[in-house]
Structures are given as C-alpha cells and as structure tokens.
XYZ file of C-alpha atoms in Angstrom:
559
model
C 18.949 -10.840 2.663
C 20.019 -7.500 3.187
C 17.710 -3.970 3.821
C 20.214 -1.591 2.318
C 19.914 0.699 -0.656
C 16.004 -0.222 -0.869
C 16.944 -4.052 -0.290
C 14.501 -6.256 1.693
C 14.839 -7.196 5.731
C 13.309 -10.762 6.306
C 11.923 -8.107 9.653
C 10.030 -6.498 6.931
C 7.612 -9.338 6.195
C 6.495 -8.212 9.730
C 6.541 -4.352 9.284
C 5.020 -4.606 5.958
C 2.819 -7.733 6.806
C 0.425 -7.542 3.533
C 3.472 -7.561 0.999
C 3.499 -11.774 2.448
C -0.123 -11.798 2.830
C -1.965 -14.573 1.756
C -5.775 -13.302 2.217
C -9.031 -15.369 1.986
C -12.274 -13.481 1.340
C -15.241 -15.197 2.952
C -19.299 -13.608 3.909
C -19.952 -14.699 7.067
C -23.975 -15.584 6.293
C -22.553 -18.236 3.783
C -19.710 -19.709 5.534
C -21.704 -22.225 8.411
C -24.596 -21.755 10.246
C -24.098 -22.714 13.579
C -27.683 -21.460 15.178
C -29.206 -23.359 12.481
C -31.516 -20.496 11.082
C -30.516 -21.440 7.795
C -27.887 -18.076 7.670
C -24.466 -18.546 8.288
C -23.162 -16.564 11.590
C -20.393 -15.304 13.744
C -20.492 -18.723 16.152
C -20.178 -20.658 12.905
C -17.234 -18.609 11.666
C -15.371 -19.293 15.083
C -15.679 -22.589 14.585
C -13.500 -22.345 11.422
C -10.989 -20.219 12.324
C -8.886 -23.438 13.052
C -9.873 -24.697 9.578
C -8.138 -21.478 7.693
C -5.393 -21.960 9.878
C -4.728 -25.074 9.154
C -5.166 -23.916 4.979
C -2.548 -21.900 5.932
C -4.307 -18.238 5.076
C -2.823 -15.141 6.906
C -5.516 -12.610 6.401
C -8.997 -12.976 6.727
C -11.045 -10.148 4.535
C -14.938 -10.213 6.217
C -17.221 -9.337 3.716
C -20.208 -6.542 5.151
C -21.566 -7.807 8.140
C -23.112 -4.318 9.650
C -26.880 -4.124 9.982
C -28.401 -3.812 6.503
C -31.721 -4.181 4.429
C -29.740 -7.014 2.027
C -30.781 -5.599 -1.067
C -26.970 -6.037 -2.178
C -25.591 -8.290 -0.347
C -24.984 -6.427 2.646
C -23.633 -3.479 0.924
C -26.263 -1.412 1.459
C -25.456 -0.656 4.896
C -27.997 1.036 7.552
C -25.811 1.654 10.699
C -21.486 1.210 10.395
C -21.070 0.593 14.265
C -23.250 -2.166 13.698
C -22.931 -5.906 13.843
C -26.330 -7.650 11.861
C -27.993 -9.630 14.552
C -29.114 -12.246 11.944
C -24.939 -12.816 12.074
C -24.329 -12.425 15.565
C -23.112 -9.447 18.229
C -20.016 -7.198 18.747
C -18.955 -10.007 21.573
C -18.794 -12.874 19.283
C -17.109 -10.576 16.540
C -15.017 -9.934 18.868
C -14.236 -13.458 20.244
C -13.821 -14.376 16.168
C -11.109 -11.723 15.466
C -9.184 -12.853 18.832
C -9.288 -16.394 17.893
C -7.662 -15.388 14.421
C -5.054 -13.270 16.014
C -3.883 -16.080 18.548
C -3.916 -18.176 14.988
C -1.619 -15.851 13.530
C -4.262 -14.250 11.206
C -5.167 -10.915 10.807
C -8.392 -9.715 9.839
C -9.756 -6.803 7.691
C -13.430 -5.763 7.115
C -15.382 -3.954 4.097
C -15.222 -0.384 4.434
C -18.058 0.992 2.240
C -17.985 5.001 2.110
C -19.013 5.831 -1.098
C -23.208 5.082 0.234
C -25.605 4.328 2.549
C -28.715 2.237 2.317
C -32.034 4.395 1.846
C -32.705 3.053 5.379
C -29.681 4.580 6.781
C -31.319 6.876 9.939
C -29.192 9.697 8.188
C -30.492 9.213 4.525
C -34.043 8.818 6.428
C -33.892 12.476 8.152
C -32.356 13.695 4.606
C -35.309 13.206 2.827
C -37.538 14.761 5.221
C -36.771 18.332 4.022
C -34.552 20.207 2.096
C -33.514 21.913 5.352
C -32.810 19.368 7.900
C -29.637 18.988 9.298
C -28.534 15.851 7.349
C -29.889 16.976 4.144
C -25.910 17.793 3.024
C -24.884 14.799 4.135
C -26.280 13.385 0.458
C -26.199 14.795 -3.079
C -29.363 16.323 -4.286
C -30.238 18.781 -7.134
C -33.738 20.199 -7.867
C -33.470 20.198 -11.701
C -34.550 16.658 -14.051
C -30.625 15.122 -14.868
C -32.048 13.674 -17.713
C -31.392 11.069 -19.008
C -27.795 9.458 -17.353
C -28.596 5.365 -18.501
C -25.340 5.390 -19.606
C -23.723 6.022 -16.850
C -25.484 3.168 -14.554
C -22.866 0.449 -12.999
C -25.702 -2.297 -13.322
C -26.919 -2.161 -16.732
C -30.651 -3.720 -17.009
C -31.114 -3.152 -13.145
C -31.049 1.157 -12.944
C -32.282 3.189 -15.644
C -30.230 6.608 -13.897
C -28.033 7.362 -11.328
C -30.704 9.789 -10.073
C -34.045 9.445 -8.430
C -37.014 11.597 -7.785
C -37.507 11.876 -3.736
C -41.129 12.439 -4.091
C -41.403 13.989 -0.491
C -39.234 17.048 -1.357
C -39.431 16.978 -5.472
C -35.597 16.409 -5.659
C -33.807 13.802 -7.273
C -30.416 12.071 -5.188
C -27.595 10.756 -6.405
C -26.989 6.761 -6.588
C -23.942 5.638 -8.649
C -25.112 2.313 -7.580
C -28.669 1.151 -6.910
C -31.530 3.079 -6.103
C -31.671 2.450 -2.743
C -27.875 2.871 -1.951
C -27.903 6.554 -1.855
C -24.726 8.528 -2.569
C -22.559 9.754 0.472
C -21.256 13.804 0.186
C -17.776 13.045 0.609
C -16.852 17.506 0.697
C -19.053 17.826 3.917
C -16.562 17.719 6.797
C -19.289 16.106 8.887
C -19.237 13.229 7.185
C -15.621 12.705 6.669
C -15.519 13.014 10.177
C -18.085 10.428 10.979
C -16.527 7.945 8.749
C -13.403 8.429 9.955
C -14.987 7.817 13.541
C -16.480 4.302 12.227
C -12.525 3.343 10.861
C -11.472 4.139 14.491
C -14.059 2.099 16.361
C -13.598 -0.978 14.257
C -9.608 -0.240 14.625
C -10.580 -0.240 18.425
C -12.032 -3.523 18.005
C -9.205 -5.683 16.603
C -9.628 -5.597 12.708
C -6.095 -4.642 10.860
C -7.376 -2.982 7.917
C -9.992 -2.250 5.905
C -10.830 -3.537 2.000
C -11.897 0.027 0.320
C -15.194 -0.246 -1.683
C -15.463 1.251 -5.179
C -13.016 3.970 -4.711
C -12.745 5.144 -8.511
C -17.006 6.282 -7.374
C -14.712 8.376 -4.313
C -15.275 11.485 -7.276
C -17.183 14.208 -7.213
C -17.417 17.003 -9.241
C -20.118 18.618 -11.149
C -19.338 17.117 -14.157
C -19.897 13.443 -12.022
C -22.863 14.393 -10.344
C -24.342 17.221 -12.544
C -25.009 19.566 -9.462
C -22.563 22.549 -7.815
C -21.564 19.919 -4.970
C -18.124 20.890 -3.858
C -15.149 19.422 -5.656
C -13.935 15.934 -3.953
C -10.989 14.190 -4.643
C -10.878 10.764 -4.173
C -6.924 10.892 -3.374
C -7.600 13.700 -0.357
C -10.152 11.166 0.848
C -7.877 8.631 0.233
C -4.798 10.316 2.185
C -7.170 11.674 4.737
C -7.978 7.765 6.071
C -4.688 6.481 5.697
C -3.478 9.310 7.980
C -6.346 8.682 10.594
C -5.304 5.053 10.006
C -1.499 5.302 10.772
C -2.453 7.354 13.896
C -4.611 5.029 15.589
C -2.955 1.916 14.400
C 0.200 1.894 12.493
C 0.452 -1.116 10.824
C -3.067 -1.108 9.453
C -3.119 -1.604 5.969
C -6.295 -0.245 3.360
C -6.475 -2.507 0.207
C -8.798 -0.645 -2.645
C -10.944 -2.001 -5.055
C -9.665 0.421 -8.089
C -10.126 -1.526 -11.547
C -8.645 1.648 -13.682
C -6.366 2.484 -15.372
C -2.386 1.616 -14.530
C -1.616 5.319 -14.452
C -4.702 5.688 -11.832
C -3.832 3.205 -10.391
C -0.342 4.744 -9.534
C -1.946 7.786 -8.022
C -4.747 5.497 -6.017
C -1.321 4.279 -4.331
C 0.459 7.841 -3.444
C 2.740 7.884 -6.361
C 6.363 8.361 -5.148
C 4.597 9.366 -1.777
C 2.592 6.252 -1.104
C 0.766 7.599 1.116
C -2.582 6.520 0.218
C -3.732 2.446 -0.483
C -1.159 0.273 0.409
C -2.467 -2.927 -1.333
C -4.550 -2.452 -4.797
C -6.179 -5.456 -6.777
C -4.697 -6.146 -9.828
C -7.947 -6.548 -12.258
C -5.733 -5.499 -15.462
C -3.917 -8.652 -14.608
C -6.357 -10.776 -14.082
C -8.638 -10.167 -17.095
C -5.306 -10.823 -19.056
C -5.194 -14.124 -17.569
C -8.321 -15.237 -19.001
C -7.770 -13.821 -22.689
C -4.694 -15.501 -22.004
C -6.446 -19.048 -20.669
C -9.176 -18.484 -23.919
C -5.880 -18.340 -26.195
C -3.885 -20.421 -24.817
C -0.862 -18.567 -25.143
C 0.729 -16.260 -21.518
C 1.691 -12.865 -23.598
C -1.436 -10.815 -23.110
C -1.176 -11.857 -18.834
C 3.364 -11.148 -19.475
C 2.547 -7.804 -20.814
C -0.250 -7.126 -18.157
C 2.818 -7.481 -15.708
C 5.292 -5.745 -17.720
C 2.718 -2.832 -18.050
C 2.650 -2.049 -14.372
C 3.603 0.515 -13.027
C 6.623 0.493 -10.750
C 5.128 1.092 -7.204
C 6.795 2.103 -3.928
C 7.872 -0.863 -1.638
C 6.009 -0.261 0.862
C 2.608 -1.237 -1.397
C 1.381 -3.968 -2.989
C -0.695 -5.664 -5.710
C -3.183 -8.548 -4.480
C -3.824 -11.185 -7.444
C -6.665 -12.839 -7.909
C -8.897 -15.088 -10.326
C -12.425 -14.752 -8.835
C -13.705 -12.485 -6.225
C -17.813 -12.379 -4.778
C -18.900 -9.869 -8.122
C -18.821 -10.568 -11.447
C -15.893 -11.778 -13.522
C -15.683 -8.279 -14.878
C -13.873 -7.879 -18.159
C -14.500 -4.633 -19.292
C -10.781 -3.551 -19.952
C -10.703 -5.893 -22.225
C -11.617 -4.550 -25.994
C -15.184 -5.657 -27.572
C -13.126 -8.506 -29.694
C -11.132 -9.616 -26.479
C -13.911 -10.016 -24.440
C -15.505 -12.293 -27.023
C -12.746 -14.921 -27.399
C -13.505 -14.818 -23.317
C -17.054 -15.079 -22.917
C -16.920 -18.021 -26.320
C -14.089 -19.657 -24.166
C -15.536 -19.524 -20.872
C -18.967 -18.431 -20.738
C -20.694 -18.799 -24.265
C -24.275 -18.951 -22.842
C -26.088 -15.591 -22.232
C -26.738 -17.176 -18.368
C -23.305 -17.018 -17.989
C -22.846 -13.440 -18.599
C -23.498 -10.661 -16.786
C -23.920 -6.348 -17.019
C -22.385 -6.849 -21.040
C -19.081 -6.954 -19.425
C -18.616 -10.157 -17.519
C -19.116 -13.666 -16.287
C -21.261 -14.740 -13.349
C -19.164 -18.056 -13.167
C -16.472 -19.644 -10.818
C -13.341 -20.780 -12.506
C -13.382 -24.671 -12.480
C -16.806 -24.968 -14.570
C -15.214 -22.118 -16.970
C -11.626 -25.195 -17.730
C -15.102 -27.920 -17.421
C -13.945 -29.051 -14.731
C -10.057 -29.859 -16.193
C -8.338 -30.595 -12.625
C -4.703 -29.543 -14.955
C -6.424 -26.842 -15.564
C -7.537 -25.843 -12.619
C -4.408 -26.562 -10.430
C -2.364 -25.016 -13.640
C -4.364 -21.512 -13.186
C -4.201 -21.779 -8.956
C 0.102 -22.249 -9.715
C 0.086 -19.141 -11.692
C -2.217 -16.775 -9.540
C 0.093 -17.650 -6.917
C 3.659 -17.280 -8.522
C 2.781 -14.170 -9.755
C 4.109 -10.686 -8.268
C 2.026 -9.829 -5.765
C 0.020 -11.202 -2.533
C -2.600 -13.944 -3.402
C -6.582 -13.336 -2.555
C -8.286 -16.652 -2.534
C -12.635 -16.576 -2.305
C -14.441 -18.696 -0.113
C -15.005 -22.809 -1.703
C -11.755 -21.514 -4.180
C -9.260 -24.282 -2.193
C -12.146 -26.881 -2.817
C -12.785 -25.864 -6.698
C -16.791 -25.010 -5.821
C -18.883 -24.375 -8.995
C -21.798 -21.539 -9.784
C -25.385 -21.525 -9.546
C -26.374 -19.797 -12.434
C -30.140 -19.771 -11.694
C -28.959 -17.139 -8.969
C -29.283 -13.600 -9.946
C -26.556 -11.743 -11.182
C -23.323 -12.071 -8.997
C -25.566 -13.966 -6.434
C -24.630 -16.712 -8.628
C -20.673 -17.078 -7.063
C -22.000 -16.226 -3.408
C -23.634 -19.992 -2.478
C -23.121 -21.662 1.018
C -19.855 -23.435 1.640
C -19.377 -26.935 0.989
C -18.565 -28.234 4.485
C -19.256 -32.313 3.330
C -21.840 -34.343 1.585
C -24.443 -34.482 3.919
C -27.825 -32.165 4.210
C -27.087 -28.617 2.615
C -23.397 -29.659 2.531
C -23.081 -29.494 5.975
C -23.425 -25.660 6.229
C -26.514 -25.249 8.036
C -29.137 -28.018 9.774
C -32.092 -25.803 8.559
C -34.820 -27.095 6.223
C -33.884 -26.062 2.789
C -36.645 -23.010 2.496
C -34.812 -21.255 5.435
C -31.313 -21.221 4.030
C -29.815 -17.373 2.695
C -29.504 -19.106 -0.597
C -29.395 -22.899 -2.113
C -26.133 -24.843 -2.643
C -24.649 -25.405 -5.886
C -26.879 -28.067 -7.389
C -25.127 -29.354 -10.247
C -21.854 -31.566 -10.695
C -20.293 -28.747 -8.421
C -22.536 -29.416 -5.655
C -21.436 -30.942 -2.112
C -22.118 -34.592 -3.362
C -19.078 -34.385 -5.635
C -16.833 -31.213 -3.944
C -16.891 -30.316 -0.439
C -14.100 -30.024 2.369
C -13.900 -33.173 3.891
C -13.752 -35.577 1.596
C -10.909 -33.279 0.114
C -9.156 -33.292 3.096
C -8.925 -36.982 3.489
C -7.587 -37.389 -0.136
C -3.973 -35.367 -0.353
C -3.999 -35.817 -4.128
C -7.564 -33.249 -3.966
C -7.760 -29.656 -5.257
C -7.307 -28.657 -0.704
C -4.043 -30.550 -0.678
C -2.651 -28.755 -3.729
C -4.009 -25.488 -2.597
C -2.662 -25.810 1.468
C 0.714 -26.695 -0.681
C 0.796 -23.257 -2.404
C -0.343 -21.467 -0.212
C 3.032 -23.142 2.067
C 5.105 -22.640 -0.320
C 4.209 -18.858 -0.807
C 4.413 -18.192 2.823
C 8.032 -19.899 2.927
C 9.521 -17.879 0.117
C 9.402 -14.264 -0.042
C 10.614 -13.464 -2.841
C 7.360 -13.791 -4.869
C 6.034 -11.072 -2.170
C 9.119 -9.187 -2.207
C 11.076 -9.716 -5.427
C 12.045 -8.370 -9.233
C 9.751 -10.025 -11.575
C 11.596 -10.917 -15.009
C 10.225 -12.854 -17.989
C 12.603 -15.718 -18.924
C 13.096 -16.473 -22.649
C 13.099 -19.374 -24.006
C 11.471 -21.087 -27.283
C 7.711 -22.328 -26.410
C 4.772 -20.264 -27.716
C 2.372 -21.806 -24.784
C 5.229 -21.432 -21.904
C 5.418 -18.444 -19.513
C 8.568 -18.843 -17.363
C 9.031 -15.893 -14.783
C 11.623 -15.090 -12.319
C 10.942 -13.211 -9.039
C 14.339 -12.106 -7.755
C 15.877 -11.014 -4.506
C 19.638 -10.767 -3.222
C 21.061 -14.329 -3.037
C 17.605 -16.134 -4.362
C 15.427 -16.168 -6.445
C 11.849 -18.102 -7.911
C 10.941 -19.499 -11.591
C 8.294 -20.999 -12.170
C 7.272 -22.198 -15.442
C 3.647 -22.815 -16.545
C 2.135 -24.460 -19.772
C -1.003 -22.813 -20.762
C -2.121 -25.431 -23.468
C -2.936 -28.937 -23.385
C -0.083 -30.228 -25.433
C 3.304 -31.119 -23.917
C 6.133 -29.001 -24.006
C 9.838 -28.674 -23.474
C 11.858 -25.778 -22.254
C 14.847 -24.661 -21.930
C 15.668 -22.069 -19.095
C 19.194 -20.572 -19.157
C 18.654 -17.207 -18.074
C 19.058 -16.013 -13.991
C 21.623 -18.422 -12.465
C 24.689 -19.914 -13.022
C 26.085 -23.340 -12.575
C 27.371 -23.208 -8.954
C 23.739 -22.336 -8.034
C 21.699 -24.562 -5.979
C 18.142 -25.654 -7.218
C 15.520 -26.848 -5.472
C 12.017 -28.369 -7.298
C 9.722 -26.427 -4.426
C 7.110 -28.730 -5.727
C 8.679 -32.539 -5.024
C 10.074 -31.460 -1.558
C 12.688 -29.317 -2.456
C 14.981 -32.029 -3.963
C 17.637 -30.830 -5.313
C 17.687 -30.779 -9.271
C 21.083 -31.186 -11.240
C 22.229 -28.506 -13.350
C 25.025 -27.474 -15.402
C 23.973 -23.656 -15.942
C 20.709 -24.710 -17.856
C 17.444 -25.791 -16.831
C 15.661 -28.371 -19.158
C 11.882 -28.847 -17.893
C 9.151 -30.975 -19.448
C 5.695 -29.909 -19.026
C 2.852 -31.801 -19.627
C -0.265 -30.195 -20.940
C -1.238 -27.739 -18.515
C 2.153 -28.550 -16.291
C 3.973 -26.322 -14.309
C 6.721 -26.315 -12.343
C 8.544 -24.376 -9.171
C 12.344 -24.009 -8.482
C 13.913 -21.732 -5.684
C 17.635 -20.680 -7.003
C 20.162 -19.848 -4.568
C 23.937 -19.429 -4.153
C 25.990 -22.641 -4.007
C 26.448 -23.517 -0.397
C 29.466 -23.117 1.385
C-alpha cells in the first residue's frame, strides 16, 4: 500500500486511528454493578475492560457520567469536571481509562455543550436576577414566544422550547427539556469555560469526545426568537477542534449531526476538514431499514452513493441502533410506514411520531439470518462500525420503559439474579432487565461465549475481520452489478486489494454472479471460512441462502 498522490500508509491507521475504529458505546450505570447498589459503576466497568478486549473493540465511547439530576439519562448535566459519585470518582475513572489504554483501546466521553441541567450552579445564579453575572451565560427574552409546539424535539413531553422563570418574569430557552436549559454559545465566557472542561478531560486520558446535538449548536434570532448574538455552529465547531489539536493532536470529535448530506459536508470542514472528524451516518442507516422492510438493498446503495465525498482525514461511523430512539424522520411519511408496519407496528413500539423504541433482533423476531445478515452489512459498509452495549449478544427491548429508556436496560452478564449485573434486590436496580424472550434466561454473555456458533462468536469474528482489513476503513466503495433484485454486492477498494461482500436481503435463495473488480490472476480469499482460497477463472459465482452473505478479500496473484 502506498501514501502517494492521496494513497493510504498502513502508518496511517495509527495517525488517523478512528478511520479503523471499531467503537462500542456503553453507560456505565447499566454495564455491572460491582458495589452492589443496584447502579452499575466505574469498579464494575474495570472489571470488563478485559471482556471488550477480548470482543475485540478499539474505542470505548462512555456515555455521561458527570454529576447530574438524571432526568435524561445523565444528559442533563450539573457540574462537567465532575465524576457522579453514584458511578464512582476521578481515581477509578482514571484507573478505567488506563486499563483500556494498556488494552489497546482508546476511550472518548459525551461532550454535551448545547445545555445545562436547571441545577447547574451557573443556571442556578442565572435565574436569580436579570443582572447577575451569569445571567448571559443562558438565553432569555422578556416578551411571551408564543406558541413554538412545533418546534419541540420530544413531541408529547414539552409543549415550547421556552419557559416562564417565575422569579424574574422571563422565559429561557430549552431546545430540549424544560429543565435542560439552553447554553449562550456567542458569550466568550462560556466558550471559554467549555473549552476549559475539553482540556481537563484531555488531561485525564480520554481521546476524544462524541459531540451532542450539534445541528441545536445554532443560534440566531430566527432560532431563538430574541436579539442573542449570531452563533455559528461551524465557528464553534472549528473553535474546539483547534483547542483540541493543541492540547492533544490525535484527538478525534465524532458529532451527532442527523442532517442533511450537504450539512453534513460543512459539519466536517468541507475541503478544509477542519471541524468533526468522524460524523454518524443516520441517512444510511434509516435506508437500511426501508431497505430490511422491503427487502430489496437500493434505497441503503443510493444512501451510499448519495454521500458526499469527504476529506481523508474524516470519517463516517455506521450504525444500526444507538441508546435514543430508532429515529426515522428522513424518511418520507409513506417510507416511514412500510418501517414502523415492518418493524414496529404497535403504537408501544413507536416513539416522538418519528421512530422506534426497539432493539434490532425483536424488530427480524428474533431471525438469527437475519440478525447476523444485518450485523455483516453494518460492518462491510464504508465507514467505522459503532456497536451499543448487549448488540454482540442480540439483547431485546423493554417496551414498558419510557420512551428511549426502553433500549437502555442492564447488561446481560449470565442467567443468574438480574443477569448477573448487579447482586442488589430487584427494587434497587437503575432499571429492570429485559423480561421477555430477550431476557438473561435466554441471551446473556456467557452462555454465548461458551457456544462459538452464538450471535458473540459471529460478532468477535467481524469485528476481527474488520480490524485485519483496512480497506473497508480506508477504501473506494463501488456497487457491483450483477442480476439479483434482493443482492447488494459492494466493493471497497485500495491499491493492490480490495473487499466484496455480498449480502441477500430476502429470505429466498439466490445466485450471483460477480465479474466486475478483478481479474483471473487475482487471488481470493472467503474471509469468512478462514481465508481459503476460492477458485476463479475471472468470475465469481456465489450462492446465498436466504439472508446469506458472504466476504472475499481480492488481491494480486502472488509472486
């Protein structure tokens, strides 16, 4: 592999770690208790380090775990230098991102800077007058807005993105919930305290930060309604990733941006790319589900082909499920029926009109072809894979849980009490485990990882195989043609080698012919039956079962 004209260094998998990243997204009060106060903590998460090692993961994204009131999950944050004691201190923090480094896995954390919580010692000197020192340090106006229901991000849970302060007769500004009160991102002060907070957690070992709700970054009058100064999100943006190069220069920032492709171009830097380095790909992965619902891979091959060409230094991070809703909402109205009938007919299931509150094995019922059919994809496609906690185990839902609450249950550790997360009577626990057909009786990790036919084997498998080849990371993605309606077959390409992988999205068999990519000196390899070598004359003839798949590495013939 060669580096010139724009080509690709195996040295840059190092320089440009999260381009080979294989990140799994866990919340440390759900992972294992270890204290057994029925919450999972810090000493628990230590205690697995060696566990995600062995799965093979790279990058470890820590959901919020800064002292907070949990009214949303520990989003609502009341102090960022802060480490909630329910969880644990800066010492064992500490102690848990060391013992990931000296495993070879990096960590980033949640960096929330659109709000606050309402308890947040700044927001709490705010509202004391409409002169205090912090009062800029929020939006407020002194006029009603109105009403602004349509512009809520939880539909059925806020009425406004404004509330009456009855103190000082002024109404804030929440994009979010009531008690999450919006940050003024055009007074310096602030910028410069959250900047501080990016340093001290840089000071403490993390790698990089996972960038909450930046589309929300905005403000502007017509946003807020109010003469607040004019903030763009892509200053803000550039502003941290400078502050972030300076202190540590292979830190990476990895934004949760569902617009747009064109925004999401700019939310990278453009030609600069000097802002996110990593983005998640949520145009991509709502295609995949009309896509699963239909049974047919064009809507997810022209998600791809829609992308905008990025600089290579960023990055797109795939995914099927993350800890919020399934959102769907760049889907159209029609789309986002054949979803929810396919996957989530139920009004349970669905959440905010424009999602699912569901993991993905109870969406395919359970279909292990299916499931193992939709893990292949996710992780053959362009970009770096994000796995959620219980994912590599196939853990279900709890719909009785409100809203996304549903998707964030303890981890399924074995079959014993509370699936061996916590030893805490079952009142004390955060929240219950999955009580269904999902639940640790019938999934959980170790009777998975004493059977190496289970959903963990397959899983460890990818996630080896992914780490092994970079040119999924680092290669040119091409759509291969060939005759089957139900068939995707992709090629991701670099100098001298190349992936395709072909995947069947319906249940009935198919046959395909793939003659596109390679010729017939070229060595292939079936990355999925040990690399044995598969005979060729130019052409590639692969059967797929219902729901198959399959993975070849091509390379030139050996010498």
């Amino acid at each position: 592999m060669t580096g010139s004209d724009g080509g690709m260094k195996i040295t840059d998998t190092s320089d440009l770690w999260w381009k080979s990243a294989v990140i799994y997204c866990l919340d440390i009060e759900t992972y294992l208790d270890h204290n057994g106060d029925g919450v999972g903590d810090l000493a628990g998460l230590a205690h697995r380090i060696d566990y995600l090692a062995e799965l093979g993961v790279n990058t470890l994204w820590l959901m919020p775990f800064y002292p907070s009131p949990d009214r949303d999950d520990g989003y609502d944050i009341k102090d960022f230098y802060g480490v909630d004691p329910r969880l644990g201190n800066h010492g064992e923090l500490v102690e848990v991102i060391r013992t990931a480094h000296s495993r070879g896995i990096r960590v980033i954390a949640d960096l929330i800077i659109n709000h606050t919580s309402d308890q947040h010692p700044w927001f709490v000197a705010s509202r004391r007058s409409t002169t205090n020192e912090f009062r800029d340090y929020y939006i407020w106006r002194d006029t009603d807005p109105g009403d602004t229901s349509d512009e809520v991000v939880f539909p059925g849970e806020e009425d406004s993105i404004w509330t009456k302060d009855d103190r000082t007769g002024e109404w804030y500004l929440h994009h979010f919930y009531k008690h999450q009160p919006d940050l003024n991102l055009a007074n310096p002060k602030v910028m410069d305290e959250l900047l501080r907070t990016v340093g001290f957690w840089l000071e403490l070992g993390i790698d990089g930060f996972r960038v909450d709700a930046v589309p929300f970054l905005m403000q502007n009058q017509e946003n807020t309604g109010t003469t607040t100064e004019y903030v763009d999100p892509h200053e803000v943006l550039r502003q941290i990733r400078d502050f972030l190069s300076r202190r540590k220069g292979d830190a990476m920032l990895l934004g949760e941006v569902n617009v747009p492709h064109k925004q999401q171009l700019e939310f990278f830097g453009g030609k600069n790319a000097d802002q996110l380095h990593m983005m998640f790909d949520f145009i991509g992965m709502q295609a995949t589900y009309l896509a699963f619902a239909r049974e047919d891979p064009k809507p997810l091959i022209k998600a791809i082909k829609d992308r905008p060409e990025i600089h290579r230094t960023c990055q797109w991070a795939t995914f099927l499920r993350n800890h919020d809703e399934l959102t769907l909402d760049k889907l159209t109205d029609a789309q986002r029926e054949e979803v929810f009938e396919a996957f989530g007919p139920e009004e349970e299931m669905q959440v905010y009109d424009r999602g699912l509150k569901r993991r993905l094995p109870p969406m395919l019922d359970g279909d292990p072809r299916r499931v193992r059919m939709a893990y292949s994809l996710m992780f053959s496609l362009p970009g770096s894979p994000t796995l959620y906690y219980g994912e590599e185990i196939g853990m279900g839902e709890d719909l009785a849980a409100d809203g996304r609450m549903s998707v964030r249950t303890p981890m399924q550790w074995s079959s014993a009490k509370n699936g061996g997360f916590s030893d805490a009577i079952p009142s004390k626990l955060i929240q219950r485990p999955v009580p269904d057909g999902f639940g640790p009786e019938h999934v959980n990790v170790a009777d998975q990882q004493r059977d190496t036919d289970s959903l963990w084997w397959f899983i460890r498998t990818l996630i080896g195989i992914r780490r092994r080849q970079p040119e999924v990371g680092w290669g040119e993605f091409t759509v291969l043609e060939h005759d089957a309606s139900s068939v995707m077959a992709h090629q991701m390409s670099l100098e001298g080698s190349s992936i395709i992988a072909v995947h069947n999205f319906s249940a009935d068999a198919a046959n395909v012919t793939v003659s596109d990519g390679f010729d017939g000196d070229a060595v292939v390899e079936d990355l999925l039956d040990g690399h044995s070598l598969v005979p060729h004359d130019g052409t590639l003839e692969v059967a797929l079962d219902g729901y198959g798949y399959r993975w070849f590495r091509v390379s030139s013939a050996r010498k």
